[in-house]
XYZ file of C-alpha atoms in Angstrom:
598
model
C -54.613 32.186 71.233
C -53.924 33.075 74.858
C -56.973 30.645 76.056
C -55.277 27.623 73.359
C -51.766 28.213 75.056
C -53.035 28.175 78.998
C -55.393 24.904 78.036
C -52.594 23.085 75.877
C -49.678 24.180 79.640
C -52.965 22.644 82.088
C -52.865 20.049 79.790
C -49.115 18.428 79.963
C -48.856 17.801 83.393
C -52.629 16.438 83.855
C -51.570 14.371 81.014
C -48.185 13.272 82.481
C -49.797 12.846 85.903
C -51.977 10.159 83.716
C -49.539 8.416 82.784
C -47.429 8.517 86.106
C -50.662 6.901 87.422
C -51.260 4.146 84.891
C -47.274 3.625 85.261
C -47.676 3.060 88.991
C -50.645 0.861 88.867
C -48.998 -1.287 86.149
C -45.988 -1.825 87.969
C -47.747 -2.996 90.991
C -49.704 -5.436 89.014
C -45.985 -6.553 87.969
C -45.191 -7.441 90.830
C -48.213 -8.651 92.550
C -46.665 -12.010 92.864
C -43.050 -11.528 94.109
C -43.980 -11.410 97.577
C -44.804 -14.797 98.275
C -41.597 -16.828 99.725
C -40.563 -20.303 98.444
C -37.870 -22.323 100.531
C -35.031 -23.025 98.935
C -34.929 -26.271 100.440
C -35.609 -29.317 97.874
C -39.347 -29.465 97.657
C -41.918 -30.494 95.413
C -43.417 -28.297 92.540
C -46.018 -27.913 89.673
C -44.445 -26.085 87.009
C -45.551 -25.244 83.265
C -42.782 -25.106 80.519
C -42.979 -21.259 79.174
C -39.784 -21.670 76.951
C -36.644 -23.932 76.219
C -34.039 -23.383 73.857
C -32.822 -26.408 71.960
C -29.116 -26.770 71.887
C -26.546 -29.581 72.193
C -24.962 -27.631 75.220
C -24.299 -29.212 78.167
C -26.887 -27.114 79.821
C -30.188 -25.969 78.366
C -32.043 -22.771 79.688
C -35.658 -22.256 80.059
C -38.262 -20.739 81.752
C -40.939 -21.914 83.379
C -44.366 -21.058 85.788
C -44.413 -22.588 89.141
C -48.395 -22.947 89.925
C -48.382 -25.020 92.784
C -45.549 -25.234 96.024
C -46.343 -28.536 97.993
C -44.693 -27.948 101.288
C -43.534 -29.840 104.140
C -46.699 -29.403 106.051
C -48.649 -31.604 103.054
C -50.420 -28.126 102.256
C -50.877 -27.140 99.176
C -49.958 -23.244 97.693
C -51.071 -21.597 94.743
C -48.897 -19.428 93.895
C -47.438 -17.536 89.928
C -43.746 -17.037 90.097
C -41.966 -17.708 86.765
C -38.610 -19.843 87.509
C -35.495 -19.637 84.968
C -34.335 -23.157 84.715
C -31.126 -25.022 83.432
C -31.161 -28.864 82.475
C -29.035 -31.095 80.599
C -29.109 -31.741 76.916
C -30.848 -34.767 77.212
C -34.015 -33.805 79.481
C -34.554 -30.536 77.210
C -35.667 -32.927 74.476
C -38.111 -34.877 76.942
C -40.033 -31.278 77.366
C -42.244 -29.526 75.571
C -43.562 -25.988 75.806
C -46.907 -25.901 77.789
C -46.133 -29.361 79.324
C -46.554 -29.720 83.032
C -44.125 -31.059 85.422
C -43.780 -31.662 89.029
C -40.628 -31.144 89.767
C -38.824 -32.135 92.826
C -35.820 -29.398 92.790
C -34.108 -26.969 94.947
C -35.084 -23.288 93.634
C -33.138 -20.526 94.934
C -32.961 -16.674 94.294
C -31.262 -15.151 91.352
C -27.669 -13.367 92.551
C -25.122 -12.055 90.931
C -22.026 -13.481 91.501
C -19.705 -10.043 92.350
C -17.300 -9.786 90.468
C -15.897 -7.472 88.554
C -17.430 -6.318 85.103
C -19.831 -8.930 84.841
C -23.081 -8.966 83.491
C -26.108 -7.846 86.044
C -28.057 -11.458 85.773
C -30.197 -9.948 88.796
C -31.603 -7.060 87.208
C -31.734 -8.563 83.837
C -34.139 -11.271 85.220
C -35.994 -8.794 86.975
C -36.957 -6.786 84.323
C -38.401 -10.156 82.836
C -40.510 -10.756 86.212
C -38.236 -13.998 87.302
C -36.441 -14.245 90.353
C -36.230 -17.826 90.871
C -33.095 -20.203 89.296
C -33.434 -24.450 89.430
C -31.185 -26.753 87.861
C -32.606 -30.380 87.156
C -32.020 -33.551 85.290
C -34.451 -36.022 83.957
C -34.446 -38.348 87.380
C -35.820 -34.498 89.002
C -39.512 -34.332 87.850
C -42.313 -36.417 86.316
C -44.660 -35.187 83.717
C -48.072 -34.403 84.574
C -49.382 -33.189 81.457
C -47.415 -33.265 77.919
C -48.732 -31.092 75.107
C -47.623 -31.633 71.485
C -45.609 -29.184 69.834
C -47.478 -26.321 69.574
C -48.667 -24.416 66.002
C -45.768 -21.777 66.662
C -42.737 -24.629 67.660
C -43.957 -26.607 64.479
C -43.006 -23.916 61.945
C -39.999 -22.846 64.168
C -38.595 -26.300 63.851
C -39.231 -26.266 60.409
C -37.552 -23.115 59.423
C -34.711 -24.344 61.451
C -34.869 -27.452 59.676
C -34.193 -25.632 56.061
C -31.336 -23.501 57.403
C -29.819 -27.072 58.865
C -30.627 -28.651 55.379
C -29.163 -25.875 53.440
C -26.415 -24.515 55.443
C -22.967 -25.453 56.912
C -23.358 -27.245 60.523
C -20.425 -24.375 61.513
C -23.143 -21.678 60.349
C -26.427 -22.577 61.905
C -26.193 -20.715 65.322
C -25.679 -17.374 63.645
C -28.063 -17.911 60.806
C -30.844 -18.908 64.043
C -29.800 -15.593 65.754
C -29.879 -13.287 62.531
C -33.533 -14.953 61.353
C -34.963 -17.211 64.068
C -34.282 -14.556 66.818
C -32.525 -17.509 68.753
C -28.832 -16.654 69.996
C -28.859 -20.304 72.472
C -26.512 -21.544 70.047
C -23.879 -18.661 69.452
C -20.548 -20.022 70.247
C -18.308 -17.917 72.529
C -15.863 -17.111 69.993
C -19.005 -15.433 67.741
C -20.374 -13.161 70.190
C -16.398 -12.377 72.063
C -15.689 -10.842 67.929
C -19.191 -9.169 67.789
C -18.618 -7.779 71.128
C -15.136 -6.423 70.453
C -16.026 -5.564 66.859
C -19.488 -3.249 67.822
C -21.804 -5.372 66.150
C -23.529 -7.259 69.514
C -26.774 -5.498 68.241
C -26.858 -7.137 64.870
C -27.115 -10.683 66.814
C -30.290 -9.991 67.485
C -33.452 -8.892 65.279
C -33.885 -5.328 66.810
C -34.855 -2.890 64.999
C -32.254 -2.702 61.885
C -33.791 -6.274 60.929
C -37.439 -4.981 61.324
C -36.839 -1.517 59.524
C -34.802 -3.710 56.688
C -37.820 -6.373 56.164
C -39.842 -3.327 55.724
C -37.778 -1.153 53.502
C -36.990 -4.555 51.091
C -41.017 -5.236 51.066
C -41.671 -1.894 50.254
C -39.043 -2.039 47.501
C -40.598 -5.307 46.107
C -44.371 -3.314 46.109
C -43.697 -0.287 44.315
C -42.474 -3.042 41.674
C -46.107 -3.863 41.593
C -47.542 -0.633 42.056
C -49.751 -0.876 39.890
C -51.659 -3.498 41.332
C -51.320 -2.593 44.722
C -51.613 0.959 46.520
C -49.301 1.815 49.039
C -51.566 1.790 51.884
C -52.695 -1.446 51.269
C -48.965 -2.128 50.851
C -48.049 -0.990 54.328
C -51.130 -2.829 56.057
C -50.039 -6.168 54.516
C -46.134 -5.834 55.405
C -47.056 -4.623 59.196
C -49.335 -8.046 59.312
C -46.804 -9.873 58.167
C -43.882 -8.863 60.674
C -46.423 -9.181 63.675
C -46.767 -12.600 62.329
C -42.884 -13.405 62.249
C -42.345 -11.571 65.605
C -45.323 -14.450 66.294
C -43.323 -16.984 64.694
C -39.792 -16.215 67.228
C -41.643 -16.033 70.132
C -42.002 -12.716 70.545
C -38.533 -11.425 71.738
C -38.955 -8.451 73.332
C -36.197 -6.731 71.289
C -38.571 -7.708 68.103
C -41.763 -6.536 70.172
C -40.338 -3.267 70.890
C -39.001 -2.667 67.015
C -42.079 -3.925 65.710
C -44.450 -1.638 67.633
C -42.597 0.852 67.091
C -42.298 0.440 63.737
C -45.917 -0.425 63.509
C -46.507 3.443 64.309
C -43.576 5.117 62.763
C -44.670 3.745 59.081
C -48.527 3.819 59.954
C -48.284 7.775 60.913
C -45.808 8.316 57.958
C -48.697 6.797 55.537
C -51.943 7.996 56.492
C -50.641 11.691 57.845
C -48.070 13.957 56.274
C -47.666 15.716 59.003
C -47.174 13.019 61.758
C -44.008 13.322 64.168
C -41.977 10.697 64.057
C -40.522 11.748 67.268
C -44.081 11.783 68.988
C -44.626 8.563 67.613
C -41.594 6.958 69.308
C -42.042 8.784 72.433
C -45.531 7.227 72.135
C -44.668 3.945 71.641
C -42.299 3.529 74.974
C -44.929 4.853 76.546
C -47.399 2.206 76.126
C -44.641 -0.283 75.826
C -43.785 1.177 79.809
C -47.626 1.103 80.633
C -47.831 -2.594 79.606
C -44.399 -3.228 81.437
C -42.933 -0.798 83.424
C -39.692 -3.237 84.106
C -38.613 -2.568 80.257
C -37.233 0.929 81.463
C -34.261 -0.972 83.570
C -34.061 -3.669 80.061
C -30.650 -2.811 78.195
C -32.070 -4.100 74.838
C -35.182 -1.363 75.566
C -32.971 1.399 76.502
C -30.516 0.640 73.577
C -32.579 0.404 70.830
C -34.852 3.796 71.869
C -31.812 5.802 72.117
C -30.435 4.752 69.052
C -33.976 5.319 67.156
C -33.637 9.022 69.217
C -30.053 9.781 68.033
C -31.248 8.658 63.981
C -34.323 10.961 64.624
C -32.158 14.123 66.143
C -29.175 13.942 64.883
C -29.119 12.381 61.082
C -29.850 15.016 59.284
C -27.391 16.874 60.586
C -24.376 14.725 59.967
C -25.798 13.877 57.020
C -25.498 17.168 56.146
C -21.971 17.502 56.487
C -21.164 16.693 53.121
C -22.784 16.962 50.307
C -21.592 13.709 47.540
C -22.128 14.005 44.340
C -20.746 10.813 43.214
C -23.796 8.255 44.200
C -21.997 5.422 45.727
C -20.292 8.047 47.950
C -23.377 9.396 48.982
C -24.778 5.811 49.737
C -21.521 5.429 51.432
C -21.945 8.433 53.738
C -25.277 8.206 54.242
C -24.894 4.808 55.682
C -21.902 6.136 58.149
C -24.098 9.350 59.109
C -26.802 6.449 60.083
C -24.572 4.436 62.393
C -23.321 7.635 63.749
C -26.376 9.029 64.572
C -27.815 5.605 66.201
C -23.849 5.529 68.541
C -24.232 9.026 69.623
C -27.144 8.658 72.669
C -25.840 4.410 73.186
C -22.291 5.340 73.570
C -23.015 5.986 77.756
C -24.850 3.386 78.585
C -22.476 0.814 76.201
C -19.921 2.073 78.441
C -21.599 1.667 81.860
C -22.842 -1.842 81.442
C -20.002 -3.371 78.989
C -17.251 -1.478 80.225
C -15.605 -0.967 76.835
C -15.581 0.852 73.359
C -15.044 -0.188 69.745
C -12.836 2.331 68.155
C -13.641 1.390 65.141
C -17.734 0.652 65.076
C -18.201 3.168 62.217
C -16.511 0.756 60.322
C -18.567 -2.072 61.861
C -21.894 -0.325 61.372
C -21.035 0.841 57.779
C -20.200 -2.758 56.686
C -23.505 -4.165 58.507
C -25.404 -1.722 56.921
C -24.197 -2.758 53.471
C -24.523 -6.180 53.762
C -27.594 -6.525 56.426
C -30.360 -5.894 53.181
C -28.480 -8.921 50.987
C -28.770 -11.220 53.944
C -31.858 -10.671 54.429
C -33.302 -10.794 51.494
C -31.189 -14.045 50.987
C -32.502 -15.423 54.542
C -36.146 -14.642 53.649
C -35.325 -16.100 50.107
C -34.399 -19.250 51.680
C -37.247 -20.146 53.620
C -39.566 -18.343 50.927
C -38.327 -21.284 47.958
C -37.317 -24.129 50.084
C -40.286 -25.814 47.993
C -37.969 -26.274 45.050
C -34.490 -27.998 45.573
C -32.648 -26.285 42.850
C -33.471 -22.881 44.113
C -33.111 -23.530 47.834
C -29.578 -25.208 46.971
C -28.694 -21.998 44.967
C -29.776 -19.636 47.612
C -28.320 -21.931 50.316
C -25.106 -21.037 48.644
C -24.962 -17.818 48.289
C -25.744 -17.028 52.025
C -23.406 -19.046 53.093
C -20.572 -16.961 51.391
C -22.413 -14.213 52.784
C -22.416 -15.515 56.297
C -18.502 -16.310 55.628
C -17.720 -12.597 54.466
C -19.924 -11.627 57.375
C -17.644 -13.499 59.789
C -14.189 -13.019 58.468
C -15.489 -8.941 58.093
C -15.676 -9.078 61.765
C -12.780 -11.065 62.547
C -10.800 -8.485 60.777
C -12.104 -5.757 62.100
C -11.573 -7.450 65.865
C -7.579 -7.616 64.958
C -6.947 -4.213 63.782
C -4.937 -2.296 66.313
C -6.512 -0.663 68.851
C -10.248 -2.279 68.209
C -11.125 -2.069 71.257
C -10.724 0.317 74.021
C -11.452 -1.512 78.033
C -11.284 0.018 81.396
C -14.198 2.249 81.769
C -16.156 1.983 84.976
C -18.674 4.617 84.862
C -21.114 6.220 87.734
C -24.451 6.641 87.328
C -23.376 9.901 88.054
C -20.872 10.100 85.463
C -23.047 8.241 83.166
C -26.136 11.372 83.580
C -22.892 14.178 83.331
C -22.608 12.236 79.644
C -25.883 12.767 78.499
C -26.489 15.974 79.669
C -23.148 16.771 77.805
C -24.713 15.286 74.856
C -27.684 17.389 74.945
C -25.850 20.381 75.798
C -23.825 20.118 72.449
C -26.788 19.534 70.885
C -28.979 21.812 71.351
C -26.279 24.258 71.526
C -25.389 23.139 67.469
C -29.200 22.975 66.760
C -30.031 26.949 68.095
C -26.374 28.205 67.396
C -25.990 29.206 71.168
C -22.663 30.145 72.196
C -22.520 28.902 75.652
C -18.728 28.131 77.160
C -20.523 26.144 79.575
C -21.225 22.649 77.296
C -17.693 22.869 77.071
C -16.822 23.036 80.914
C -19.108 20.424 81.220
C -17.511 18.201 78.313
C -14.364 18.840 80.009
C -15.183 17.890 83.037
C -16.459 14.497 82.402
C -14.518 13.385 79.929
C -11.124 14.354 82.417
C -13.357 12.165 84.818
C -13.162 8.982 82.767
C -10.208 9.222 81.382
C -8.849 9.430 85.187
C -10.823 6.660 86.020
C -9.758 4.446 83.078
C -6.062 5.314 83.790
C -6.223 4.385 87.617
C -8.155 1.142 86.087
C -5.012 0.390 83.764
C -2.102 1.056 85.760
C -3.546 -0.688 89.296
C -1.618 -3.036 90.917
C -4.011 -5.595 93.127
C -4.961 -9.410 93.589
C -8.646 -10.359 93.522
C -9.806 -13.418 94.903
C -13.286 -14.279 92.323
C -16.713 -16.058 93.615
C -16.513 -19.138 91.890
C -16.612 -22.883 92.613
C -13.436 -23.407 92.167
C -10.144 -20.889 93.721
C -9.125 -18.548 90.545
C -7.855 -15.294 91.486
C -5.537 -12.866 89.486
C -3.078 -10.544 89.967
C -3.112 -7.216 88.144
C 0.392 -5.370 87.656
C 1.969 -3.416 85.190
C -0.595 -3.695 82.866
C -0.020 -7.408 83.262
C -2.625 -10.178 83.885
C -1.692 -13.362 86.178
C -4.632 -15.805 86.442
C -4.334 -18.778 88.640
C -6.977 -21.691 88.991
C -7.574 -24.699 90.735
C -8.859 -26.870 88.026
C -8.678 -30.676 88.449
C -8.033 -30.920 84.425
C -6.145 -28.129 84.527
C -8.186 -26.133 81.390
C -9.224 -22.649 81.853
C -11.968 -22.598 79.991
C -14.684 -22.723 82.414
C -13.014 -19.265 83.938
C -12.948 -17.944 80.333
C -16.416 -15.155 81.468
C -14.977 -14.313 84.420
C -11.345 -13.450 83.145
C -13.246 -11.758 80.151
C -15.340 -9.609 82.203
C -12.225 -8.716 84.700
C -9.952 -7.594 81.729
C -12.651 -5.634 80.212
C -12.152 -3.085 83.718
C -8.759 -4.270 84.689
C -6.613 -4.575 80.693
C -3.841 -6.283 80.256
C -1.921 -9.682 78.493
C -2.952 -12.352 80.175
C -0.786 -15.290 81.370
C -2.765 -17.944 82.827
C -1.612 -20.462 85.809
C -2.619 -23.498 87.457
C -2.603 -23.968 90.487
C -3.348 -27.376 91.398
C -1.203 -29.613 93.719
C 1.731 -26.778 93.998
C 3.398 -24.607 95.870
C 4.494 -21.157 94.161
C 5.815 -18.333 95.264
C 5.916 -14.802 93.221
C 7.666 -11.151 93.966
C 5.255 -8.728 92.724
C 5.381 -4.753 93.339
C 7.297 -5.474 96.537
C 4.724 -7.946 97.430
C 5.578 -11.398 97.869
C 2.875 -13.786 97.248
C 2.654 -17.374 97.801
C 0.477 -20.389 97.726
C 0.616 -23.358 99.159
C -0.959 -26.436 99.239
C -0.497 -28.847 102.017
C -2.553 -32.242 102.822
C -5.774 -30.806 100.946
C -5.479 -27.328 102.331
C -4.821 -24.360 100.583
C -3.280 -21.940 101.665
C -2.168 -17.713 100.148
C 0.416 -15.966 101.902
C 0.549 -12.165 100.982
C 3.976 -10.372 102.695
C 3.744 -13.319 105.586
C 0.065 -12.955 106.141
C -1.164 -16.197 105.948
C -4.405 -16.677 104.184
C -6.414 -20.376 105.029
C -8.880 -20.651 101.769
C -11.517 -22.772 103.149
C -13.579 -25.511 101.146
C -15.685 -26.860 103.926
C -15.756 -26.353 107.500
C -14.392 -29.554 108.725
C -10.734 -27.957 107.086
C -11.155 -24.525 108.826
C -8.038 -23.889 111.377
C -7.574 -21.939 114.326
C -9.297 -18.828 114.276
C -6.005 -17.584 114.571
C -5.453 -17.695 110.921
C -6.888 -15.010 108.290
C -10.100 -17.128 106.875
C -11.554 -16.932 103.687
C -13.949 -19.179 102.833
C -15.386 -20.394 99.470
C -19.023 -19.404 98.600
C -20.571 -22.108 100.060
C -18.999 -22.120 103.433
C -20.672 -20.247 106.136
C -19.920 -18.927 109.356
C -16.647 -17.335 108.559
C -16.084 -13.372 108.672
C -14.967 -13.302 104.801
C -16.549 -15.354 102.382
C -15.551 -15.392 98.287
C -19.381 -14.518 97.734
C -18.377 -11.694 96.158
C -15.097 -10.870 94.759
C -12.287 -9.593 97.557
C -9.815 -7.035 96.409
C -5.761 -6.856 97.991
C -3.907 -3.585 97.021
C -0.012 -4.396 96.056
């Protein structure tokens, strides 16, 4: 036993050192390719289409290889860079997947924009191997190639066509996100409820969609047990979601749940004794092997804490209480679920979105209940679109579901209180809050007595809630990096947000005044700004703009404040500078945002 125990301690770290290895050597094949330079002057390109989504937007994003750089020189590079691209809603429909262009473009580096509590496009992309951004119209690029619609695109297009056929125009983009796996053509108001309401994750097939296709199939076997064994069961249900995860593109959100579902369900059928912990653990592992970038992806990080919290906590708040009346039991058992699944995604929910539903026990317990129907009336749909009748009577039915689904998370976004904003969270901070987590539980799971989980609880929580109280109650104007001049004022717990907008509408500022007031809360009063001179009294500060023969102009206690457009308005050096993103050569520049205590 003493021999088994020294091999099995020799054997963890030679295994992890493995691993470390084949981690390292993966991630430098990942990025085996960044190094190589393209100008961001317009030049000409060979590109293959990779993806597109097809939308009516105004802009269209895909993504796309760039194969070939012809530069200035008439020499000819081969390079393999993928390139996120934007295009009108015309040219989409002009381009097919595998088709190649060459496109005559300026490309130019991914950045983030700066300001506060928006979403990190940079690192997103990264994790996704694509550094590159090009917008283009038709008049950009000629085809060199074009490829039909693929195998994959043909039955995509057709199941969209029988949720078009058979469902209201106003519910298409959130049936395509719940069963296509395609969120292009979620509205803003959809995903701002979702958001507030705790239910972002239900947008897109994860792993509550893949675990409830295969609980329903396996429901809809044992009716034909008889016939069928269970093993033969399983192997026929995991083929089938590897072919729908086929079908959407392979998402990686649906690559991740299936795999990992693929070895949760195998190990649970063919051993009695398998771990289901070891499994999972297993799974990222390979998943990190294949692509290392998936450890900085939120949608990887999300959904393997939230499969560790149901696997380590569960049974214990389960356990809690013990219902005798069935539907109660159902009841709890679906809360104890969504609690489990919150419990290790409450941190990092809070570091990247920089808010909290209060009430996503609610949320979760309500999806949980009605995810199962609408699935099973989604697959039903496509399943007996053959017969009018049936796909008429089905089209119904999940439509009222969609409805309930929507007006459920409309009301749970009004209730008072939904939401809770201001957190900005450190990474330190953020590794104090799981190692509080794991103090408490381990401490509840070997019924230690230690004071010091609750020091450490304590601690950090008195940290945030510091934070988030310096975050409500500061008074300050930001200037934002955008292409027009928007900046607001934050005081009193009051939101001022001016614009320069030629029509005068506010809604292309809408993400940027969303992701400010999720760090900076408050009621919002919104101001334009165009053509006039203003002048405010705020905490003792008095603030002005002006706007005299095309030059603008912000005067903060008689500091005056030139905003520059281009350089041929800049002033006398004399004058405080600030110049829009585009301008260079000035000291400050609004590519980032720029913060002024009051």
């Amino acid at each position: 036993m003493a021999f088994y125990r020294f091999k099995v301690v020799r054997f963890y770290p030679f295994t992890f050192l493995i691993f470390l290895q084949l981690g390292y050597f993966s991630m430098h094949l990942n990025n085996i390719n960044n190094n190589i330079e393209i100008s961001e002057n317009e030049s000409y390109y060979q590109i293959k289409i990779l993806e597109k989504s097809n939308t009516r937007k105004n802009w269209n994003k895909g993504l796309a290889e760039i194969q070939f750089v012809y530069n200035d020189e008439n020499k000819i590079e081969e390079v393999s860079q993928k390139l996120l691209f934007y295009t009108d809603s015309h040219t989409i429909n002009l381009i097919n997947e595998g088709d190649i262009l060459l496109l005559s473009s300026k490309i130019s580096q991914i950045k983030n924009k700066g300001n506060p509590g928006e979403f990190d496009a940079l690192l997103y992309w990264k994790t996704k191997n694509t550094m590159l951004l090009s917008f283009f119209d038709q008049s950009d690029f000629s085809i060199l190639r074009n490829e039909p619609p693929s195998y994959k695109n043909s039955i995509e297009n057709y199941l969209t066509g029988i949720l078009e056929k058979n469902l209201p125009k106003s519910q298409i983009g959130l049936a395509k996100a719940l069963f296509l796996g395609d969120k292009s053509a979620l509205t803003t108001e959809t995903t701002s409820s979702f958001s507030a309401a705790g239910a972002m994750h239900f947008l897109a097939i994860s792993g509550l969609h893949i675990g409830l296709m295969i609980f329903v199939m396996l429901y809809v076997f044992r009716v034909f047990s008889r016939f069928i064994s269970r093993n033969h069961a399983t192997i026929i249900i995991l083929l089938f979601i590897w072919f729908y995860a086929y079908l959407i593109g392979f998402p990686p959100s649906v690559v991740r749940s299936v795999f990992m579902f693929s070895l949760i369900t195998l190990g649970s059928v063919f051993s009695a004794q398998s771990n289901q912990l070891n499994l999972l653990c297993f799974s990222a592992a390979i998943l990190l092997i294949i692509n290392p970038w998936y450890l900085f992806d939120i949608g990887f990080q999300l959904s393997y804490l939230a499969m560790f919290g149901i696997l380590l906590t569960y049974t214990q708040i389960q356990g809690f209480y013990d219902f005798k009346n069935k539907v109660f039991r159902y009841l709890w058992n679906g809360t104890a679920l969504g609690l489990s699944a919150q419990i290790f995604t409450i941190p990092f929910c809070l570091y990247y979105f920089h808010q909290f539903p209060n009430y996503f026990a609610v949320t979760n317990l309500g999806i949980i209940l009605m995810s199962g129907i609408l699935i099973s009336f989604g697959a039903g749909l496509f399943v007996f679109s053959w017969s009018p009748a049936l796909s008429v009577g089905i089209g119904f039915v999940l439509s009222l579901l969609l409805f309930l689904l929507v007006e459920f998370i409309g009301w749970i976004e009004q209730l008072p209180g939904a939401v809770s904003k201001g957190f900005e969270i450190s990474e330190l901070e953020l590794l104090g809050l799981y190692t509080m987590i794991l103090l408490i539980l381990f401490a509840y799971m070997y019924q230690a007595r230690s004071v010091y989980k609750y020091i450490l609880a304590t601690i950090i929580l008195s940290s945030l809630s510091f934070h988030r109280y310096n975050n409500l109650n500061e008074n300050h104007l930001v200037l934002f990096n955008s292409n027009k001049l928007c900046f607001a004022i934050h005081s009193n717990k009051e939101i001022y947000f001016f614009y320069d907008d030629l029509k005068i509408n506010e809604y292309k500022y809408r993400r940027i005044l969303e992701s400010y007031e999720k760090c900076y809360p408050g009621n919002i009063s919104t101001i334009s700004i165009k053509d006039k001179n203003m002048n405010y009294m705020i905490q003792n500060t008095k603030i002005s703009i002006v706007d005299n023969k095309n030059k603008k102009y912000l005067i903060l206690n008689d500091i005056k404040h030139q905003i520059v457009y281009d350089n041929k308005t800049k002033e006398s050096q004399e004058i405080n500078q600030i110049g829009m993103p585009w301008v260079k050569g000035l000291k400050t520049t609004l590519n980032k945002a720029i913060f002024y205590p009051l």
